[in-house]
mmCIF file with all atom_site columns, C-alpha atoms in Angstrom:
data_model
loop_
_atom_site.group_PDB
_atom_site.id
_atom_site.type_symbol
_atom_site.label_atom_id
_atom_site.label_alt_id
_atom_site.label_comp_id
_atom_site.label_asym_id
_atom_site.label_entity_id
_atom_site.label_seq_id
_atom_site.pdbx_PDB_ins_code
_atom_site.Cartn_x
_atom_site.Cartn_y
_atom_site.Cartn_z
_atom_site.occupancy
_atom_site.B_iso_or_equiv
_atom_site.pdbx_formal_charge
_atom_site.auth_seq_id
_atom_site.auth_comp_id
_atom_site.auth_asym_id
_atom_site.auth_atom_id
_atom_site.pdbx_PDB_model_num
ATOM 1   C CA . UNK A 1 1   ? 0.073   -29.001 -110.600 1.00 0.00 ? 406 UNK A CA 1
ATOM 2   C CA . UNK A 1 2   ? 3.584   -27.735 -110.105 1.00 0.00 ? 407 UNK A CA 1
ATOM 3   C CA . UNK A 1 3   ? 5.275   -31.125 -109.835 1.00 0.00 ? 408 UNK A CA 1
ATOM 4   C CA . UNK A 1 4   ? 6.176   -33.234 -112.854 1.00 0.00 ? 409 UNK A CA 1
ATOM 5   C CA . UNK A 1 5   ? 5.743   -36.963 -113.257 1.00 0.00 ? 410 UNK A CA 1
ATOM 6   C CA . UNK A 1 6   ? 9.052   -38.811 -113.467 1.00 0.00 ? 411 UNK A CA 1
ATOM 7   C CA . UNK A 1 7   ? 8.087   -41.719 -115.718 1.00 0.00 ? 412 UNK A CA 1
ATOM 8   C CA . UNK A 1 8   ? 11.412  -43.552 -115.574 1.00 0.00 ? 413 UNK A CA 1
ATOM 9   C CA . UNK A 1 9   ? 11.569  -43.452 -111.763 1.00 0.00 ? 414 UNK A CA 1
ATOM 10  C CA . UNK A 1 10  ? 7.875   -44.425 -111.597 1.00 0.00 ? 415 UNK A CA 1
ATOM 11  C CA . UNK A 1 11  ? 8.407   -47.541 -113.700 1.00 0.00 ? 416 UNK A CA 1
ATOM 12  C CA . UNK A 1 12  ? 11.610  -48.405 -111.828 1.00 0.00 ? 417 UNK A CA 1
ATOM 13  C CA . UNK A 1 13  ? 10.005  -48.231 -108.369 1.00 0.00 ? 418 UNK A CA 1
ATOM 14  C CA . UNK A 1 14  ? 6.929   -50.109 -109.628 1.00 0.00 ? 419 UNK A CA 1
ATOM 15  C CA . UNK A 1 15  ? 9.135   -52.982 -110.677 1.00 0.00 ? 420 UNK A CA 1
ATOM 16  C CA . UNK A 1 16  ? 11.204  -52.817 -107.479 1.00 0.00 ? 421 UNK A CA 1
ATOM 17  C CA . UNK A 1 17  ? 8.177   -53.081 -105.163 1.00 0.00 ? 422 UNK A CA 1
ATOM 18  C CA . UNK A 1 18  ? 6.120   -55.460 -107.324 1.00 0.00 ? 423 UNK A CA 1
ATOM 19  C CA . UNK A 1 19  ? 3.380   -52.906 -107.945 1.00 0.00 ? 424 UNK A CA 1
ATOM 20  C CA . UNK A 1 20  ? -0.117  -54.394 -108.233 1.00 0.00 ? 425 UNK A CA 1
ATOM 21  C CA . UNK A 1 21  ? -3.021  -53.121 -110.332 1.00 0.00 ? 426 UNK A CA 1
ATOM 22  C CA . UNK A 1 22  ? -5.858  -51.341 -108.509 1.00 0.00 ? 427 UNK A CA 1
ATOM 23  C CA . UNK A 1 23  ? -3.783  -50.937 -105.307 1.00 0.00 ? 428 UNK A CA 1
ATOM 24  C CA . UNK A 1 24  ? -2.642  -47.290 -105.511 1.00 0.00 ? 429 UNK A CA 1
ATOM 25  C CA . UNK A 1 25  ? -2.479  -46.683 -101.760 1.00 0.00 ? 430 UNK A CA 1
ATOM 26  C CA . UNK A 1 26  ? -0.601  -49.907 -100.966 1.00 0.00 ? 431 UNK A CA 1
ATOM 27  C CA . UNK A 1 27  ? 1.790   -49.352 -103.883 1.00 0.00 ? 432 UNK A CA 1
ATOM 28  C CA . UNK A 1 28  ? 2.552   -45.795 -102.762 1.00 0.00 ? 433 UNK A CA 1
ATOM 29  C CA . UNK A 1 29  ? 3.116   -46.985 -99.190  1.00 0.00 ? 434 UNK A CA 1
ATOM 30  C CA . UNK A 1 30  ? 5.615   -49.630 -100.341 1.00 0.00 ? 435 UNK A CA 1
ATOM 31  C CA . UNK A 1 31  ? 7.274   -47.100 -102.644 1.00 0.00 ? 436 UNK A CA 1
ATOM 32  C CA . UNK A 1 32  ? 7.762   -44.460 -99.946  1.00 0.00 ? 437 UNK A CA 1
ATOM 33  C CA . UNK A 1 33  ? 9.361   -47.051 -97.666  1.00 0.00 ? 438 UNK A CA 1
ATOM 34  C CA . UNK A 1 34  ? 11.782  -47.981 -100.467 1.00 0.00 ? 439 UNK A CA 1
ATOM 35  C CA . UNK A 1 35  ? 12.656  -44.428 -101.576 1.00 0.00 ? 440 UNK A CA 1
ATOM 36  C CA . UNK A 1 36  ? 14.955  -42.192 -99.579  1.00 0.00 ? 441 UNK A CA 1
ATOM 37  C CA . UNK A 1 37  ? 13.747  -38.618 -99.179  1.00 0.00 ? 442 UNK A CA 1
ATOM 38  C CA . UNK A 1 38  ? 10.212  -39.313 -100.444 1.00 0.00 ? 443 UNK A CA 1
ATOM 39  C CA . UNK A 1 39  ? 6.857   -38.385 -98.939  1.00 0.00 ? 444 UNK A CA 1
ATOM 40  C CA . UNK A 1 40  ? 3.604   -40.282 -99.366  1.00 0.00 ? 445 UNK A CA 1
ATOM 41  C CA . UNK A 1 41  ? 0.938   -38.254 -101.197 1.00 0.00 ? 446 UNK A CA 1
ATOM 42  C CA . UNK A 1 42  ? -2.816  -38.738 -101.509 1.00 0.00 ? 447 UNK A CA 1
ATOM 43  C CA . UNK A 1 43  ? -5.237  -36.886 -103.659 1.00 0.00 ? 448 UNK A CA 1
ATOM 44  C CA . UNK A 1 44  ? -6.802  -37.179 -107.063 1.00 0.00 ? 449 UNK A CA 1
ATOM 45  C CA . UNK A 1 45  ? -5.736  -38.160 -110.537 1.00 0.00 ? 450 UNK A CA 1
ATOM 46  C CA . UNK A 1 46  ? -7.397  -37.346 -113.810 1.00 0.00 ? 451 UNK A CA 1
ATOM 47  C CA . UNK A 1 47  ? -6.428  -39.791 -116.494 1.00 0.00 ? 452 UNK A CA 1
ATOM 48  C CA . UNK A 1 48  ? -7.340  -40.183 -120.141 1.00 0.00 ? 453 UNK A CA 1
ATOM 49  C CA . UNK A 1 49  ? -8.415  -43.670 -121.046 1.00 0.00 ? 454 UNK A CA 1
ATOM 50  C CA . UNK A 1 50  ? -11.330 -44.061 -123.453 1.00 0.00 ? 455 UNK A CA 1
ATOM 51  C CA . UNK A 1 51  ? -12.646 -40.926 -121.745 1.00 0.00 ? 456 UNK A CA 1
ATOM 52  C CA . UNK A 1 52  ? -11.302 -38.850 -118.866 1.00 0.00 ? 457 UNK A CA 1
ATOM 53  C CA . UNK A 1 53  ? -11.652 -40.373 -115.396 1.00 0.00 ? 458 UNK A CA 1
ATOM 54  C CA . UNK A 1 54  ? -11.315 -38.763 -111.972 1.00 0.00 ? 459 UNK A CA 1
ATOM 55  C CA . UNK A 1 55  ? -9.834  -41.166 -109.425 1.00 0.00 ? 460 UNK A CA 1
ATOM 56  C CA . UNK A 1 56  ? -8.868  -41.002 -105.778 1.00 0.00 ? 461 UNK A CA 1
ATOM 57  C CA . UNK A 1 57  ? -5.202  -41.928 -105.926 1.00 0.00 ? 462 UNK A CA 1
ATOM 58  C CA . UNK A 1 58  ? -1.842  -42.079 -104.147 1.00 0.00 ? 463 UNK A CA 1
ATOM 59  C CA . UNK A 1 59  ? 1.803   -41.651 -105.206 1.00 0.00 ? 464 UNK A CA 1
ATOM 60  C CA . UNK A 1 60  ? 5.088   -40.420 -103.749 1.00 0.00 ? 465 UNK A CA 1
ATOM 61  C CA . UNK A 1 61  ? 6.797   -37.074 -104.147 1.00 0.00 ? 466 UNK A CA 1
ATOM 62  C CA . UNK A 1 62  ? 10.469  -36.117 -104.028 1.00 0.00 ? 467 UNK A CA 1
ATOM 63  C CA . UNK A 1 63  ? 11.258  -32.413 -104.312 1.00 0.00 ? 468 UNK A CA 1
ATOM 64  C CA . UNK A 1 64  ? 9.522   -31.280 -107.511 1.00 0.00 ? 469 UNK A CA 1
ATOM 65  C CA . UNK A 1 65  ? 8.881   -34.780 -108.879 1.00 0.00 ? 470 UNK A CA 1
ATOM 66  C CA . UNK A 1 66  ? 5.929   -37.135 -108.714 1.00 0.00 ? 471 UNK A CA 1
ATOM 67  C CA . UNK A 1 67  ? 6.840   -40.799 -108.732 1.00 0.00 ? 472 UNK A CA 1
ATOM 68  C CA . UNK A 1 68  ? 3.797   -42.947 -109.294 1.00 0.00 ? 473 UNK A CA 1
ATOM 69  C CA . UNK A 1 69  ? 4.364   -46.661 -108.654 1.00 0.00 ? 474 UNK A CA 1
ATOM 70  C CA . UNK A 1 70  ? 0.953   -47.261 -110.217 1.00 0.00 ? 475 UNK A CA 1
ATOM 71  C CA . UNK A 1 71  ? 1.981   -45.887 -113.624 1.00 0.00 ? 476 UNK A CA 1
ATOM 72  C CA . UNK A 1 72  ? 2.425   -49.253 -115.391 1.00 0.00 ? 477 UNK A CA 1
ATOM 73  C CA . UNK A 1 73  ? -1.211  -50.093 -114.575 1.00 0.00 ? 478 UNK A CA 1
ATOM 74  C CA . UNK A 1 74  ? -2.698  -46.758 -115.614 1.00 0.00 ? 479 UNK A CA 1
ATOM 75  C CA . UNK A 1 75  ? -1.964  -45.696 -119.181 1.00 0.00 ? 480 UNK A CA 1
ATOM 76  C CA . UNK A 1 76  ? 0.669   -45.445 -121.850 1.00 0.00 ? 481 UNK A CA 1
ATOM 77  C CA . UNK A 1 77  ? -0.014  -41.731 -122.360 1.00 0.00 ? 482 UNK A CA 1
ATOM 78  C CA . UNK A 1 78  ? 1.357   -40.023 -119.243 1.00 0.00 ? 483 UNK A CA 1
ATOM 79  C CA . UNK A 1 79  ? 0.929   -36.572 -120.812 1.00 0.00 ? 484 UNK A CA 1
ATOM 80  C CA . UNK A 1 80  ? -2.800  -37.232 -120.400 1.00 0.00 ? 485 UNK A CA 1
ATOM 81  C CA . UNK A 1 81  ? -2.573  -37.319 -116.574 1.00 0.00 ? 486 UNK A CA 1
ATOM 82  C CA . UNK A 1 82  ? -3.108  -34.592 -113.972 1.00 0.00 ? 487 UNK A CA 1
ATOM 83  C CA . UNK A 1 83  ? -2.301  -34.971 -110.250 1.00 0.00 ? 488 UNK A CA 1
ATOM 84  C CA . UNK A 1 84  ? -3.975  -32.988 -107.452 1.00 0.00 ? 489 UNK A CA 1
ATOM 85  C CA . UNK A 1 85  ? -2.315  -33.407 -104.047 1.00 0.00 ? 490 UNK A CA 1
ATOM 86  C CA . UNK A 1 86  ? -4.636  -33.301 -101.039 1.00 0.00 ? 491 UNK A CA 1
ATOM 87  C CA . UNK A 1 87  ? -2.104  -34.208 -98.364  1.00 0.00 ? 492 UNK A CA 1
ATOM 88  C CA . UNK A 1 88  ? 1.387   -35.585 -97.852  1.00 0.00 ? 493 UNK A CA 1
ATOM 89  C CA . UNK A 1 89  ? 2.948   -37.568 -95.027  1.00 0.00 ? 494 UNK A CA 1
ATOM 90  C CA . UNK A 1 90  ? 6.541   -38.245 -94.031  1.00 0.00 ? 495 UNK A CA 1
ATOM 91  C CA . UNK A 1 91  ? 7.430   -41.897 -93.540  1.00 0.00 ? 496 UNK A CA 1
ATOM 92  C CA . UNK A 1 92  ? 7.580   -41.419 -89.767  1.00 0.00 ? 497 UNK A CA 1
ATOM 93  C CA . UNK A 1 93  ? 4.112   -39.836 -89.583  1.00 0.00 ? 498 UNK A CA 1
ATOM 94  C CA . UNK A 1 94  ? 2.650   -42.330 -92.045  1.00 0.00 ? 499 UNK A CA 1
ATOM 95  C CA . UNK A 1 95  ? 3.897   -45.314 -90.024  1.00 0.00 ? 500 UNK A CA 1
ATOM 96  C CA . UNK A 1 96  ? 2.504   -43.787 -86.807  1.00 0.00 ? 501 UNK A CA 1
ATOM 97  C CA . UNK A 1 97  ? -0.931  -43.195 -88.356  1.00 0.00 ? 502 UNK A CA 1
ATOM 98  C CA . UNK A 1 98  ? -1.060  -46.721 -89.780  1.00 0.00 ? 503 UNK A CA 1
ATOM 99  C CA . UNK A 1 99  ? -0.063  -48.274 -86.448  1.00 0.00 ? 504 UNK A CA 1
ATOM 100 C CA . UNK A 1 100 ? -2.739  -46.261 -84.614  1.00 0.00 ? 505 UNK A CA 1
ATOM 101 C CA . UNK A 1 101 ? -5.347  -47.155 -87.233  1.00 0.00 ? 506 UNK A CA 1
ATOM 102 C CA . UNK A 1 102 ? -4.569  -50.861 -86.952  1.00 0.00 ? 507 UNK A CA 1
ATOM 103 C CA . UNK A 1 103 ? -4.923  -50.660 -83.161  1.00 0.00 ? 508 UNK A CA 1
ATOM 104 C CA . UNK A 1 104 ? -8.133  -48.611 -83.190  1.00 0.00 ? 509 UNK A CA 1
ATOM 105 C CA . UNK A 1 105 ? -9.803  -50.198 -86.233  1.00 0.00 ? 510 UNK A CA 1
ATOM 106 C CA . UNK A 1 106 ? -8.203  -53.627 -86.818  1.00 0.00 ? 511 UNK A CA 1
ATOM 107 C CA . UNK A 1 107 ? -10.957 -54.719 -89.226  1.00 0.00 ? 512 UNK A CA 1
ATOM 108 C CA . UNK A 1 108 ? -10.447 -51.690 -91.544  1.00 0.00 ? 513 UNK A CA 1
ATOM 109 C CA . UNK A 1 109 ? -7.699  -51.023 -94.073  1.00 0.00 ? 514 UNK A CA 1
ATOM 110 C CA . UNK A 1 110 ? -5.591  -48.126 -92.744  1.00 0.00 ? 515 UNK A CA 1
ATOM 111 C CA . UNK A 1 111 ? -5.141  -46.638 -96.224  1.00 0.00 ? 516 UNK A CA 1
ATOM 112 C CA . UNK A 1 112 ? -6.203  -44.191 -97.532  1.00 0.00 ? 517 UNK A CA 1
ATOM 113 C CA . UNK A 1 113 ? -5.744  -41.690 -94.710  1.00 0.00 ? 518 UNK A CA 1
ATOM 114 C CA . UNK A 1 114 ? -8.268  -38.897 -94.387  1.00 0.00 ? 519 UNK A CA 1
ATOM 115 C CA . UNK A 1 115 ? -6.867  -36.897 -91.489  1.00 0.00 ? 520 UNK A CA 1
ATOM 116 C CA . UNK A 1 116 ? -8.435  -36.108 -88.164  1.00 0.00 ? 521 UNK A CA 1
ATOM 117 C CA . UNK A 1 117 ? -12.153 -36.502 -87.525  1.00 0.00 ? 522 UNK A CA 1
ATOM 118 C CA . UNK A 1 118 ? -14.624 -34.991 -87.947  1.00 0.00 ? 523 UNK A CA 1
ATOM 119 C CA . UNK A 1 119 ? -14.457 -35.511 -91.678  1.00 0.00 ? 524 UNK A CA 1
ATOM 120 C CA . UNK A 1 120 ? -16.284 -33.472 -94.252  1.00 0.00 ? 525 UNK A CA 1
ATOM 121 C CA . UNK A 1 121 ? -18.469 -35.649 -96.457  1.00 0.00 ? 526 UNK A CA 1
ATOM 122 C CA . UNK A 1 122 ? -18.268 -34.678 -100.109 1.00 0.00 ? 527 UNK A CA 1
ATOM 123 C CA . UNK A 1 123 ? -18.975 -37.694 -102.237 1.00 0.00 ? 528 UNK A CA 1
ATOM 124 C CA . UNK A 1 124 ? -20.310 -41.201 -102.551 1.00 0.00 ? 529 UNK A CA 1
ATOM 125 C CA . UNK A 1 125 ? -17.448 -42.791 -100.618 1.00 0.00 ? 530 UNK A CA 1
ATOM 126 C CA . UNK A 1 126 ? -14.669 -40.310 -99.939  1.00 0.00 ? 531 UNK A CA 1
ATOM 127 C CA . UNK A 1 127 ? -14.182 -38.398 -96.713  1.00 0.00 ? 532 UNK A CA 1
ATOM 128 C CA . UNK A 1 128 ? -11.569 -35.859 -95.769  1.00 0.00 ? 533 UNK A CA 1
ATOM 129 C CA . UNK A 1 129 ? -10.760 -32.467 -94.374  1.00 0.00 ? 534 UNK A CA 1
ATOM 130 C CA . UNK A 1 130 ? -10.630 -29.078 -96.057  1.00 0.00 ? 535 UNK A CA 1
ATOM 131 C CA . UNK A 1 131 ? -7.398  -29.902 -97.933  1.00 0.00 ? 536 UNK A CA 1
ATOM 132 C CA . UNK A 1 132 ? -8.993  -33.020 -99.390  1.00 0.00 ? 537 UNK A CA 1
ATOM 133 C CA . UNK A 1 133 ? -12.081 -31.091 -100.401 1.00 0.00 ? 538 UNK A CA 1
ATOM 134 C CA . UNK A 1 134 ? -9.984  -28.351 -102.006 1.00 0.00 ? 539 UNK A CA 1
ATOM 135 C CA . UNK A 1 135 ? -7.957  -30.878 -104.044 1.00 0.00 ? 540 UNK A CA 1
ATOM 136 C CA . UNK A 1 136 ? -11.164 -32.630 -105.072 1.00 0.00 ? 541 UNK A CA 1
ATOM 137 C CA . UNK A 1 137 ? -12.753 -29.372 -106.224 1.00 0.00 ? 542 UNK A CA 1
ATOM 138 C CA . UNK A 1 138 ? -9.671  -28.486 -108.310 1.00 0.00 ? 543 UNK A CA 1
ATOM 139 C CA . UNK A 1 139 ? -9.652  -31.961 -109.845 1.00 0.00 ? 544 UNK A CA 1
ATOM 140 C CA . UNK A 1 140 ? -13.390 -31.842 -110.533 1.00 0.00 ? 545 UNK A CA 1
ATOM 141 C CA . UNK A 1 141 ? -13.026 -28.460 -112.278 1.00 0.00 ? 546 UNK A CA 1
ATOM 142 C CA . UNK A 1 142 ? -10.222 -29.838 -114.483 1.00 0.00 ? 547 UNK A CA 1
ATOM 143 C CA . UNK A 1 143 ? -12.313 -32.928 -115.183 1.00 0.00 ? 548 UNK A CA 1
ATOM 144 C CA . UNK A 1 144 ? -15.244 -30.756 -116.291 1.00 0.00 ? 549 UNK A CA 1
ATOM 145 C CA . UNK A 1 145 ? -12.940 -28.640 -118.466 1.00 0.00 ? 550 UNK A CA 1
ATOM 146 C CA . UNK A 1 146 ? -11.476 -31.726 -120.175 1.00 0.00 ? 551 UNK A CA 1
ATOM 147 C CA . UNK A 1 147 ? -14.894 -33.236 -120.787 1.00 0.00 ? 552 UNK A CA 1
ATOM 148 C CA . UNK A 1 148 ? -16.361 -30.134 -122.443 1.00 0.00 ? 553 UNK A CA 1
ATOM 149 C CA . UNK A 1 149 ? -17.380 -30.867 -126.015 1.00 0.00 ? 554 UNK A CA 1
ATOM 150 C CA . UNK A 1 150 ? -14.974 -29.387 -128.531 1.00 0.00 ? 555 UNK A CA 1
ATOM 151 C CA . UNK A 1 151 ? -17.242 -26.907 -130.324 1.00 0.00 ? 556 UNK A CA 1
ATOM 152 C CA . UNK A 1 152 ? -14.574 -25.956 -132.871 1.00 0.00 ? 557 UNK A CA 1
ATOM 153 C CA . UNK A 1 153 ? -14.793 -29.390 -134.488 1.00 0.00 ? 558 UNK A CA 1
ATOM 154 C CA . UNK A 1 154 ? -18.596 -29.202 -134.965 1.00 0.00 ? 559 UNK A CA 1
#
């Protein structure tokens, strides 16, 4: 991960958009619409709670910063978080994809976005292209590394 989480901006945008728990894709969509120069990002997050968890997630990016409007709902220890970007979308492209999705599949939620079909199946629920699979594999490797038992303490 070469981009750093901007905690102050994350909390500020979360408050501005009325961020809701367990709605990472909707929160990121609202945040990108409210933030000049931002792109919408989807991928994976590893977070330390009672144990490490690997989650499909969404946030926004500006230059070298990650702004996560979901931060207030995640954890108090942001140094225990790792982001793995699978894909990013400009506001213009994101709006176009959502409009097309609503027309083609009105009964389905347009977010998250997995790219063009055919998708590559790689998990219980998630679909995506090669970029999504690559980000997932990187996140899964980090997850495995973090969950290795600490043999030095035994």
